[in-house]
mmCIF file of N, CA and C in Angstrom:
data_model
loop_
_atom_site.group_PDB
_atom_site.id
_atom_site.type_symbol
_atom_site.label_atom_id
_atom_site.label_comp_id
_atom_site.label_asym_id
_atom_site.label_seq_id
_atom_site.Cartn_x
_atom_site.Cartn_y
_atom_site.Cartn_z
ATOM 1 N N MET A 408 -19.202 29.589 52.652
ATOM 2 C CA MET A 408 -18.003 28.835 53.106
ATOM 3 C C MET A 408 -17.656 27.840 52.050
ATOM 4 N N ASP A 409 -16.340 27.744 51.560
ATOM 5 C CA ASP A 409 -15.976 26.958 50.631
ATOM 6 C C ASP A 409 -15.605 25.538 51.295
ATOM 7 N N LYS A 410 -16.002 24.438 50.703
ATOM 8 C CA LYS A 410 -15.891 23.214 51.039
ATOM 9 C C LYS A 410 -14.472 22.554 50.414
ATOM 10 N N LEU A 411 -13.532 22.168 51.340
ATOM 11 C CA LEU A 411 -12.310 21.469 50.655
ATOM 12 C C LEU A 411 -12.212 20.038 51.303
ATOM 13 N N LEU A 412 -11.695 19.340 50.387
ATOM 14 C CA LEU A 412 -11.385 17.788 50.663
ATOM 15 C C LEU A 412 -9.915 17.750 50.674
ATOM 16 N N LEU A 413 -9.217 17.344 51.825
ATOM 17 C CA LEU A 413 -7.691 17.129 51.912
ATOM 18 C C LEU A 413 -7.489 15.581 51.931
ATOM 19 N N ILE A 414 -6.583 15.115 51.015
ATOM 20 C CA ILE A 414 -6.281 13.635 50.687
ATOM 21 C C ILE A 414 -4.848 13.452 51.011
ATOM 22 N N ASP A 415 -4.372 12.957 52.157
ATOM 23 C CA ASP A 415 -2.937 12.589 52.317
ATOM 24 C C ASP A 415 -2.996 11.442 53.263
ATOM 25 N N ASP A 416 -1.909 10.389 52.924
ATOM 26 C CA ASP A 416 -1.788 9.376 53.852
ATOM 27 C C ASP A 416 -0.740 9.718 55.097
ATOM 28 N N GLU A 417 -0.274 10.745 54.994
ATOM 29 C CA GLU A 417 0.692 11.256 56.038
ATOM 30 C C GLU A 417 -0.097 12.031 57.019
ATOM 31 N N THR A 418 -0.517 11.289 57.987
ATOM 32 C CA THR A 418 -1.421 11.968 59.073
ATOM 33 C C THR A 418 -0.999 13.253 59.524
ATOM 34 N N CYS A 419 0.375 13.423 59.833
ATOM 35 C CA CYS A 419 0.793 14.764 60.372
ATOM 36 C C CYS A 419 0.542 15.897 59.347
ATOM 37 N N ILE A 420 0.763 15.559 58.067
ATOM 38 C CA ILE A 420 0.443 16.608 56.994
ATOM 39 C C ILE A 420 -0.970 16.897 56.785
ATOM 40 N N LEU A 421 -1.824 15.751 56.865
ATOM 41 C CA LEU A 421 -3.120 16.000 56.829
ATOM 42 C C LEU A 421 -3.631 16.796 57.927
ATOM 43 N N ALA A 422 -3.272 16.569 59.291
ATOM 44 C CA ALA A 422 -3.791 17.242 60.297
ATOM 45 C C ALA A 422 -3.250 18.614 60.171
ATOM 46 N N ALA A 423 -2.179 19.086 59.903
ATOM 47 C CA ALA A 423 -1.549 20.360 59.695
ATOM 48 C C ALA A 423 -2.501 21.200 58.580
ATOM 49 N N MET A 424 -2.665 20.358 57.532
ATOM 50 C CA MET A 424 -3.464 21.136 56.460
ATOM 51 C C MET A 424 -4.929 21.424 56.894
ATOM 52 N N ALA A 425 -5.398 20.560 57.608
ATOM 53 C CA ALA A 425 -6.859 20.715 58.033
ATOM 54 C C ALA A 425 -6.907 21.761 59.137
ATOM 55 N N GLU A 426 -5.950 21.960 60.024
ATOM 56 C CA GLU A 426 -6.097 22.981 60.944
ATOM 57 C C GLU A 426 -5.709 24.500 60.306
ATOM 58 N N TYR A 427 -4.709 24.392 59.283
ATOM 59 C CA TYR A 427 -4.509 25.658 58.613
ATOM 60 C C TYR A 427 -5.790 26.073 57.793
ATOM 61 N N PHE A 428 -6.266 25.245 57.097
ATOM 62 C CA PHE A 428 -7.364 25.631 56.341
ATOM 63 C C PHE A 428 -8.735 25.928 56.875
ATOM 64 N N SER A 429 -8.946 25.224 57.922
ATOM 65 C CA SER A 429 -10.053 25.609 58.952
ATOM 66 C C SER A 429 -9.722 26.954 59.569
ATOM 67 N N GLY A 430 -8.616 27.191 59.958
ATOM 68 C CA GLY A 430 -8.330 28.561 60.484
ATOM 69 C C GLY A 430 -8.512 29.718 59.534
ATOM 70 N N LEU A 431 -8.463 29.291 58.189
ATOM 71 C CA LEU A 431 -8.689 30.344 57.080
ATOM 72 C C LEU A 431 -10.249 30.406 56.845
ATOM 73 N N GLY A 432 -11.253 29.563 57.385
ATOM 74 C CA GLY A 432 -12.499 29.811 57.244
ATOM 75 C C GLY A 432 -13.110 28.657 56.290
ATOM 76 N N TYR A 433 -12.308 27.803 55.891
ATOM 77 C CA TYR A 433 -12.743 26.700 54.983
ATOM 78 C C TYR A 433 -13.502 25.617 55.787
ATOM 79 N N ASP A 434 -14.533 24.938 55.166
ATOM 80 C CA ASP A 434 -15.071 23.783 55.737
ATOM 81 C C ASP A 434 -14.431 22.630 55.121
ATOM 82 N N VAL A 435 -13.667 21.946 56.123
ATOM 83 C CA VAL A 435 -12.526 20.854 55.681
ATOM 84 C C VAL A 435 -13.123 19.443 55.921
ATOM 85 N N ASP A 436 -13.025 18.591 54.915
ATOM 86 C CA ASP A 436 -12.960 17.169 55.304
ATOM 87 C C ASP A 436 -11.706 16.503 54.902
ATOM 88 N N CYS A 437 -11.380 15.392 55.635
ATOM 89 C CA CYS A 437 -10.012 14.672 55.312
ATOM 90 C C CYS A 437 -10.294 13.237 55.058
ATOM 91 N N ALA A 438 -9.296 12.833 54.212
ATOM 92 C CA ALA A 438 -9.218 11.420 53.853
ATOM 93 C C ALA A 438 -7.877 10.927 53.881
ATOM 94 N N ALA A 439 -7.576 9.757 54.439
ATOM 95 C CA ALA A 439 -6.215 9.261 54.489
ATOM 96 C C ALA A 439 -5.937 8.126 53.362
ATOM 97 N N ASP A 440 -6.976 7.745 52.659
ATOM 98 C CA ASP A 440 -6.864 6.903 51.456
ATOM 99 C C ASP A 440 -7.799 7.005 50.427
ATOM 100 N N GLU A 441 -7.479 6.422 49.317
ATOM 101 C CA GLU A 441 -8.419 6.365 48.158
ATOM 102 C C GLU A 441 -9.902 6.221 48.494
ATOM 103 N N GLY A 442 -9.985 4.988 49.131
ATOM 104 C CA GLY A 442 -11.426 4.549 49.492
ATOM 105 C C GLY A 442 -12.198 5.499 50.220
ATOM 106 N N ALA A 443 -11.660 6.185 51.169
ATOM 107 C CA ALA A 443 -12.280 7.259 52.110
ATOM 108 C C ALA A 443 -12.451 8.481 51.216
ATOM 109 N N ALA A 444 -11.568 8.756 50.465
ATOM 110 C CA ALA A 444 -11.775 9.918 49.486
ATOM 111 C C ALA A 444 -12.829 9.623 48.561
ATOM 112 N N ARG A 445 -13.016 8.659 47.844
ATOM 113 C CA ARG A 445 -14.060 8.259 47.035
ATOM 114 C C ARG A 445 -15.452 8.430 47.542
ATOM 115 N N SER A 446 -15.562 8.058 48.833
ATOM 116 C CA SER A 446 -16.698 7.805 49.753
ATOM 117 C C SER A 446 -17.169 9.295 49.960
ATOM 118 N N LEU A 447 -16.267 10.255 50.364
ATOM 119 C CA LEU A 447 -16.606 11.559 50.542
ATOM 120 C C LEU A 447 -16.985 12.277 49.340
ATOM 121 N N ILE A 448 -16.263 12.075 48.202
ATOM 122 C CA ILE A 448 -16.607 12.630 46.781
ATOM 123 C C ILE A 448 -17.949 12.275 46.473
ATOM 124 N N GLU A 449 -18.444 10.961 46.608
ATOM 125 C CA GLU A 449 -19.787 10.596 46.292
ATOM 126 C C GLU A 449 -20.965 11.266 47.173
ATOM 127 N N ARG A 450 -20.540 11.465 48.427
ATOM 128 C CA ARG A 450 -21.485 12.217 49.475
ATOM 129 C C ARG A 450 -21.542 13.678 49.458
ATOM 130 N N HIS A 451 -20.526 14.351 49.035
ATOM 131 C CA HIS A 451 -20.406 15.692 49.195
ATOM 132 C C HIS A 451 -19.946 16.429 47.849
ATOM 133 N N ARG A 452 -20.176 17.773 47.960
ATOM 134 C CA ARG A 452 -19.768 18.569 46.889
ATOM 135 C C ARG A 452 -18.674 19.372 47.388
ATOM 136 N N TYR A 453 -17.510 19.337 46.768
ATOM 137 C CA TYR A 453 -16.293 20.192 47.212
ATOM 138 C C TYR A 453 -16.048 21.261 46.215
ATOM 139 N N ARG A 454 -15.635 22.410 46.670
ATOM 140 C CA ARG A 454 -15.073 23.535 45.737
ATOM 141 C C ARG A 454 -13.678 23.121 45.440
ATOM 142 N N ILE A 455 -12.848 22.687 46.250
ATOM 143 C CA ILE A 455 -11.463 22.408 45.915
ATOM 144 C C ILE A 455 -11.195 21.034 46.638
ATOM 145 N N VAL A 456 -10.384 20.182 45.982
ATOM 146 C CA VAL A 456 -9.697 18.962 46.494
ATOM 147 C C VAL A 456 -8.130 19.071 46.389
ATOM 148 N N ILE A 457 -7.466 18.760 47.538
ATOM 149 C CA ILE A 457 -5.962 18.776 47.547
ATOM 150 C C ILE A 457 -5.644 17.383 47.872
ATOM 151 N N THR A 458 -5.002 16.787 46.891
ATOM 152 C CA THR A 458 -4.571 15.377 47.105
ATOM 153 C C THR A 458 -3.093 15.135 46.850
ATOM 154 N N ASP A 459 -2.475 14.124 47.575
ATOM 155 C CA ASP A 459 -1.363 13.613 47.395
ATOM 156 C C ASP A 459 -1.328 12.675 46.133
ATOM 157 N N LEU A 460 -0.346 12.603 45.403
ATOM 158 C CA LEU A 460 -0.370 11.802 44.276
ATOM 159 C C LEU A 460 -0.293 10.197 44.644
ATOM 160 N N ARG A 461 0.549 9.962 45.662
ATOM 161 C CA ARG A 461 0.920 8.648 46.125
ATOM 162 C C ARG A 461 0.316 8.540 47.577
ATOM 163 N N LEU A 462 -0.711 7.689 47.682
ATOM 164 C CA LEU A 462 -1.301 7.583 48.912
ATOM 165 C C LEU A 462 -0.926 6.194 49.828
ATOM 166 N N SER A 463 -0.021 5.636 49.275
ATOM 167 C CA SER A 463 0.530 4.316 50.002
ATOM 168 C C SER A 463 1.984 4.232 49.817
ATOM 169 N N HIS A 464 2.577 3.379 50.361
ATOM 170 C CA HIS A 464 4.164 3.134 50.382
ATOM 171 C C HIS A 464 4.508 2.394 49.081
ATOM 172 N N GLY A 465 3.607 1.937 48.303
ATOM 173 C CA GLY A 465 3.869 0.921 47.153
ATOM 174 C C GLY A 465 4.198 1.797 46.044
ATOM 175 N N ASP A 466 4.022 1.323 44.816
ATOM 176 C CA ASP A 466 4.247 1.910 43.565
ATOM 177 C C ASP A 466 3.038 2.620 42.899
ATOM 178 N N GLN A 467 2.039 2.468 43.640
ATOM 179 C CA GLN A 467 0.741 3.072 43.069
ATOM 180 C C GLN A 467 0.581 4.551 43.263
ATOM 181 N N PHE A 468 -0.055 5.153 42.199
ATOM 182 C CA PHE A 468 -0.185 6.549 42.274
ATOM 183 C C PHE A 468 -1.770 6.775 42.393
ATOM 184 N N GLU A 469 -2.445 6.789 43.443
ATOM 185 C CA GLU A 469 -3.657 6.617 43.649
ATOM 186 C C GLU A 469 -4.381 8.146 43.309
ATOM 187 N N GLY A 470 -3.520 9.115 43.406
ATOM 188 C CA GLY A 470 -4.032 10.331 42.892
ATOM 189 C C GLY A 470 -4.675 10.346 41.578
ATOM 190 N N PHE A 471 -4.024 9.561 40.809
ATOM 191 C CA PHE A 471 -4.633 9.621 39.392
ATOM 192 C C PHE A 471 -6.172 9.089 39.408
ATOM 193 N N GLU A 472 -6.394 8.038 40.199
ATOM 194 C CA GLU A 472 -7.618 7.418 40.517
ATOM 195 C C GLU A 472 -8.602 8.480 41.001
ATOM 196 N N ILE A 473 -8.228 9.409 41.896
ATOM 197 C CA ILE A 473 -8.974 10.428 42.414
ATOM 198 C C ILE A 473 -9.271 11.438 41.415
ATOM 199 N N LEU A 474 -8.259 11.805 40.688
ATOM 200 C CA LEU A 474 -8.599 12.717 39.458
ATOM 201 C C LEU A 474 -9.652 12.261 38.580
ATOM 202 N N ALA A 475 -9.567 10.944 38.301
ATOM 203 C CA ALA A 475 -10.599 10.346 37.410
ATOM 204 C C ALA A 475 -11.954 10.348 38.004
ATOM 205 N N CYS A 476 -12.014 9.920 39.341
ATOM 206 C CA CYS A 476 -13.265 10.031 40.081
ATOM 207 C C CYS A 476 -13.864 11.397 40.044
ATOM 208 N N LEU A 477 -13.087 12.362 40.300
ATOM 209 C CA LEU A 477 -13.596 13.826 40.276
ATOM 210 C C LEU A 477 -14.187 14.065 38.889
ATOM 211 N N ARG A 478 -13.406 13.782 37.662
ATOM 212 C CA ARG A 478 -14.003 14.009 36.452
ATOM 213 C C ARG A 478 -15.275 13.471 36.207
ATOM 214 N N ARG A 479 -15.648 12.241 36.775
ATOM 215 C CA ARG A 479 -16.862 11.568 36.614
ATOM 216 C C ARG A 479 -17.838 12.136 37.412
ATOM 217 N N ARG A 480 -17.686 12.306 38.757
ATOM 218 C CA ARG A 480 -18.604 12.596 39.814
ATOM 219 C C ARG A 480 -18.666 14.238 40.039
ATOM 220 N N ALA A 481 -17.634 14.900 39.819
ATOM 221 C CA ALA A 481 -17.814 16.436 40.114
ATOM 222 C C ALA A 481 -16.870 17.142 39.299
ATOM 223 N N PRO A 482 -17.173 17.140 37.924
ATOM 224 C CA PRO A 482 -16.143 17.866 37.148
ATOM 225 C C PRO A 482 -16.004 19.421 37.432
ATOM 226 N N GLU A 483 -16.909 20.051 38.183
ATOM 227 C CA GLU A 483 -16.708 21.301 38.473
ATOM 228 C C GLU A 483 -15.647 21.655 39.623
ATOM 229 N N THR A 484 -15.324 20.626 40.280
ATOM 230 C CA THR A 484 -14.327 20.682 41.351
ATOM 231 C C THR A 484 -12.911 20.903 40.895
ATOM 232 N N GLU A 485 -12.306 21.811 41.597
ATOM 233 C CA GLU A 485 -10.943 22.183 41.310
ATOM 234 C C GLU A 485 -10.054 21.269 41.979
ATOM 235 N N CYS A 486 -8.909 20.686 41.589
ATOM 236 C CA CYS A 486 -7.968 19.978 42.176
ATOM 237 C C CYS A 486 -6.665 20.316 42.121
ATOM 238 N N VAL A 487 -5.953 20.266 43.303
ATOM 239 C CA VAL A 487 -4.587 20.539 43.363
ATOM 240 C C VAL A 487 -3.803 19.273 43.873
ATOM 241 N N VAL A 488 -2.827 18.954 43.277
ATOM 242 C CA VAL A 488 -2.050 17.849 43.563
ATOM 243 C C VAL A 488 -0.737 18.244 44.290
ATOM 244 N N LEU A 489 -0.448 17.598 45.382
ATOM 245 C CA LEU A 489 0.701 17.806 46.098
ATOM 246 C C LEU A 489 1.462 16.400 46.050
ATOM 247 N N THR A 490 2.765 16.395 45.709
ATOM 248 C CA THR A 490 3.488 15.259 45.667
ATOM 249 C C THR A 490 5.062 15.496 46.022
ATOM 250 N N ALA A 491 5.649 14.414 46.708
ATOM 251 C CA ALA A 491 6.983 14.303 47.038
ATOM 252 C C ALA A 491 7.591 13.251 45.904
ATOM 253 N N HIS A 492 6.829 12.747 45.012
ATOM 254 C CA HIS A 492 7.324 11.834 44.039
ATOM 255 C C HIS A 492 7.120 12.319 42.628
ATOM 256 N N GLY A 493 7.149 13.597 42.523
ATOM 257 C CA GLY A 493 6.714 14.140 41.230
ATOM 258 C C GLY A 493 7.900 14.228 40.095
ATOM 259 N N CYS A 494 7.621 14.010 38.992
ATOM 260 C CA CYS A 494 8.734 14.104 37.890
ATOM 261 C C CYS A 494 7.721 14.762 36.807
ATOM 262 N N ALA A 495 8.543 15.281 35.694
ATOM 263 C CA ALA A 495 7.797 15.991 34.638
ATOM 264 C C ALA A 495 6.666 15.073 34.036
ATOM 265 N N GLU A 496 6.841 13.723 33.876
ATOM 266 C CA GLU A 496 5.722 12.997 33.331
ATOM 267 C C GLU A 496 4.510 12.955 34.369
ATOM 268 N N SER A 497 4.691 12.718 35.403
ATOM 269 C CA SER A 497 3.644 12.527 36.479
ATOM 270 C C SER A 497 2.812 13.902 36.604
ATOM 271 N N GLU A 498 3.592 14.956 36.590
ATOM 272 C CA GLU A 498 3.101 16.337 36.479
ATOM 273 C C GLU A 498 2.166 16.617 35.452
ATOM 274 N N ALA A 499 2.672 16.260 34.279
ATOM 275 C CA ALA A 499 1.932 16.493 32.796
ATOM 276 C C ALA A 499 0.797 15.651 32.889
ATOM 277 N N ARG A 500 0.862 14.321 33.459
ATOM 278 C CA ARG A 500 -0.300 13.518 33.534
ATOM 279 C C ARG A 500 -1.442 14.024 34.385
ATOM 280 N N ALA A 501 -1.071 14.488 35.605
ATOM 281 C CA ALA A 501 -2.002 15.079 36.476
ATOM 282 C C ALA A 501 -2.661 16.326 35.960
ATOM 283 N N LEU A 502 -1.884 17.091 35.253
ATOM 284 C CA LEU A 502 -2.620 18.283 34.664
ATOM 285 C C LEU A 502 -3.445 17.859 33.318
ATOM 286 N N GLN A 503 -3.046 16.871 32.742
ATOM 287 C CA GLN A 503 -3.997 16.300 31.630
ATOM 288 C C GLN A 503 -5.197 15.744 31.974
ATOM 289 N N GLN A 504 -5.106 15.136 33.378
ATOM 290 C CA GLN A 504 -6.392 14.600 33.847
ATOM 291 C C GLN A 504 -7.226 15.481 34.844
ATOM 292 N N GLY A 505 -6.723 16.756 34.777
ATOM 293 C CA GLY A 505 -7.761 17.787 35.431
ATOM 294 C C GLY A 505 -7.207 18.582 36.467
ATOM 295 N N ALA A 506 -6.009 18.222 37.022
ATOM 296 C CA ALA A 506 -5.400 18.980 38.144
ATOM 297 C C ALA A 506 -5.258 20.380 37.712
ATOM 298 N N ARG A 507 -5.498 21.392 38.511
ATOM 299 C CA ARG A 507 -5.298 22.760 38.159
ATOM 300 C C ARG A 507 -3.847 23.241 38.489
ATOM 301 N N ALA A 508 -3.337 22.616 39.473
ATOM 302 C CA ALA A 508 -1.878 22.817 39.987
ATOM 303 C C ALA A 508 -1.249 21.484 40.562
ATOM 304 N N VAL A 509 0.029 21.442 40.248
ATOM 305 C CA VAL A 509 0.914 20.373 40.895
ATOM 306 C C VAL A 509 2.078 20.953 41.620
ATOM 307 N N LEU A 510 1.982 20.783 42.929
ATOM 308 C CA LEU A 510 2.970 21.407 43.943
ATOM 309 C C LEU A 510 3.809 20.234 44.429
ATOM 310 N N GLN A 511 5.197 20.499 44.525
ATOM 311 C CA GLN A 511 5.929 19.618 45.241
ATOM 312 C C GLN A 511 6.111 19.725 46.741
ATOM 313 N N LYS A 512 6.126 18.623 47.516
ATOM 314 C CA LYS A 512 6.211 18.597 48.808
ATOM 315 C C LYS A 512 7.777 18.703 49.166
ATOM 316 N N PRO A 513 8.120 19.369 50.215
ATOM 317 C CA PRO A 513 7.233 19.994 51.154
ATOM 318 C C PRO A 513 7.079 21.442 50.566
ATOM 319 N N GLN A 514 5.602 22.024 50.761
ATOM 320 C CA GLN A 514 5.410 23.122 50.237
ATOM 321 C C GLN A 514 4.825 23.936 51.458
ATOM 322 N N PRO A 515 5.105 25.290 51.600
ATOM 323 C CA PRO A 515 4.714 26.065 52.637
ATOM 324 C C PRO A 515 3.099 26.098 52.527
ATOM 325 N N LEU A 516 2.508 25.919 53.655
ATOM 326 C CA LEU A 516 0.866 25.927 53.465
ATOM 327 C C LEU A 516 0.379 27.306 52.946
ATOM 328 N N GLY A 517 1.178 28.369 53.290
ATOM 329 C CA GLY A 517 0.784 29.670 52.649
ATOM 330 C C GLY A 517 0.623 29.686 51.142
ATOM 331 N N GLU A 518 1.813 28.924 50.532
ATOM 332 C CA GLU A 518 1.765 28.945 49.018
ATOM 333 C C GLU A 518 0.574 27.977 48.552
ATOM 334 N N VAL A 519 0.329 26.795 49.378
ATOM 335 C CA VAL A 519 -0.855 25.959 48.834
ATOM 336 C C VAL A 519 -2.040 26.944 49.097
ATOM 337 N N ALA A 520 -2.259 27.762 50.020
ATOM 338 C CA ALA A 520 -3.457 28.498 50.359
ATOM 339 C C ALA A 520 -3.622 29.619 49.357
ATOM 340 N N ALA A 521 -2.467 30.035 48.777
ATOM 341 C CA ALA A 521 -2.537 31.073 47.715
ATOM 342 C C ALA A 521 -2.896 30.446 46.363
ATOM 343 N N VAL A 522 -2.595 29.251 46.131
ATOM 344 C CA VAL A 522 -3.126 28.600 44.899
ATOM 345 C C VAL A 522 -4.702 28.340 45.079
ATOM 346 N N VAL A 523 -5.055 27.819 46.271
ATOM 347 C CA VAL A 523 -6.447 27.653 46.556
ATOM 348 C C VAL A 523 -7.245 28.831 46.195
ATOM 349 N N ALA A 524 -6.693 30.152 46.787
ATOM 350 C CA ALA A 524 -7.359 31.201 46.682
ATOM 351 C C ALA A 524 -7.700 31.862 45.271
ATOM 352 N N ARG A 525 -6.563 31.578 44.527
ATOM 353 C CA ARG A 525 -6.707 31.877 43.007
ATOM 354 C C ARG A 525 -7.705 31.030 42.311
ATOM 355 N N LEU A 526 -7.740 29.746 42.739
ATOM 356 C CA LEU A 526 -8.650 28.852 42.050
ATOM 357 C C LEU A 526 -10.072 29.180 42.491
ATOM 358 N N THR A 527 -10.224 29.562 43.657
ATOM 359 C CA THR A 527 -11.496 29.949 44.277
ATOM 360 C C THR A 527 -12.016 31.382 43.589
ATOM 361 N N ALA A 528 -11.110 32.322 43.598
ATOM 362 C CA ALA A 528 -11.413 33.553 42.882
ATOM 363 C C ALA A 528 -11.801 33.476 41.466
ATOM 364 N N ARG A 529 -10.982 32.635 40.781
ATOM 365 C CA ARG A 529 -11.235 32.373 39.344
ATOM 366 C C ARG A 529 -12.685 31.727 39.173
ATOM 367 N N ARG A 530 -12.914 30.811 39.990
ATOM 368 C CA ARG A 530 -14.394 30.226 39.947
ATOM 369 C C ARG A 530 -15.344 31.306 40.248
ATOM 370 N N ASN A 531 -15.253 32.065 41.223
ATOM 371 C CA ASN A 531 -16.189 33.094 41.506
ATOM 372 C C ASN A 531 -16.449 34.103 40.476
ATOM 373 N N GLU A 532 -15.365 34.543 39.736
ATOM 374 C CA GLU A 532 -15.435 35.282 38.569
ATOM 375 C C GLU A 532 -16.294 34.707 37.510
ATOM 376 N N SER A 533 -15.958 33.358 37.212
ATOM 377 C CA SER A 533 -16.603 32.840 36.111
ATOM 378 C C SER A 533 -18.150 32.583 36.503
ATOM 379 N N ALA A 534 -18.460 32.399 37.725
ATOM 380 C CA ALA A 534 -19.865 32.195 38.066
ATOM 381 C C ALA A 534 -20.580 33.710 37.981
ATOM 382 N N GLY A 535 -19.885 34.690 38.331
ATOM 383 C CA GLY A 535 -20.276 35.973 38.219
ATOM 384 C C GLY A 535 -20.619 36.482 36.800
ATOM 385 N N LEU A 536 -19.678 36.122 35.860
ATOM 386 C CA LEU A 536 -19.915 36.425 34.417
ATOM 387 C C LEU A 536 -21.008 35.558 33.862
ATOM 388 N N GLY A 537 -21.250 34.343 34.329
ATOM 389 C CA GLY A 537 -22.384 33.491 33.959
ATOM 390 C C GLY A 537 -23.778 34.052 34.340
ATOM 391 N N GLU A 538 -23.735 34.624 35.535
ATOM 392 C CA GLU A 538 -24.914 35.415 36.061
ATOM 393 C C GLU A 538 -25.144 36.571 35.209
ATOM 394 N N LEU A 539 -24.226 37.343 34.865
ATOM 395 C CA LEU A 539 -24.462 38.574 34.083
ATOM 396 C C LEU A 539 -25.045 38.236 32.617
ATOM 397 N N HIS A 540 -24.608 37.047 31.955
ATOM 398 C CA HIS A 540 -25.208 36.617 30.685
ATOM 399 C C HIS A 540 -26.533 36.204 30.914
ATOM 400 N N ALA A 541 -26.805 35.801 32.036
ATOM 401 C CA ALA A 541 -28.343 35.252 32.277
ATOM 402 C C ALA A 541 -29.359 36.184 32.420
ATOM 403 N N VAL A 542 -28.880 37.398 32.659
ATOM 404 C CA VAL A 542 -29.816 38.534 33.012
ATOM 405 C C VAL A 542 -30.497 38.900 31.636
ATOM 406 N N PRO A 543 -31.900 39.006 31.654
ATOM 407 C CA PRO A 543 -32.691 39.195 30.392
ATOM 408 C C PRO A 543 -32.421 40.742 30.140
ATOM 409 N N ALA A 544 -32.221 41.157 28.803
ATOM 410 C CA ALA A 544 -32.013 42.374 28.373
ATOM 411 C C ALA A 544 -33.236 43.143 28.445
ATOM 412 N N ALA A 545 -32.974 44.398 28.943
ATOM 413 C CA ALA A 545 -34.212 45.297 29.146
ATOM 414 C C ALA A 545 -34.715 45.795 27.799
ATOM 415 N N GLY A 546 -36.035 45.785 27.756
ATOM 416 C CA GLY A 546 -36.546 45.961 26.431
ATOM 417 C C GLY A 546 -37.737 46.843 26.305
#
């Protein structure tokens, strides 16, 4: 079972995503702020992290800090950024910092799940290819 971390300061969005992804069979953890997210990233390994870019009502874009934390602590983790405050500059920055996708809010959960499924499938394919190369040649 793939483990997901969902990060959003809007509790209604967080609860809806958690219920949706749990229903799809994912093992889901949730964080409503950067501190809680960092704590979970330090204690667990996640296949996918879905984070809002802005986690407070100020001018801070904590999602960039989460991307940096993932690069340091868990570079194998795929990250999807959701944002209602996106612009071309912040999308480009998120992708440069390791996000695999940047989606605008509101986004239907089915579309978010499709992105997660593609990332998971790509990771599984890569792992499978790595295992094939690790098999000793018959001789």
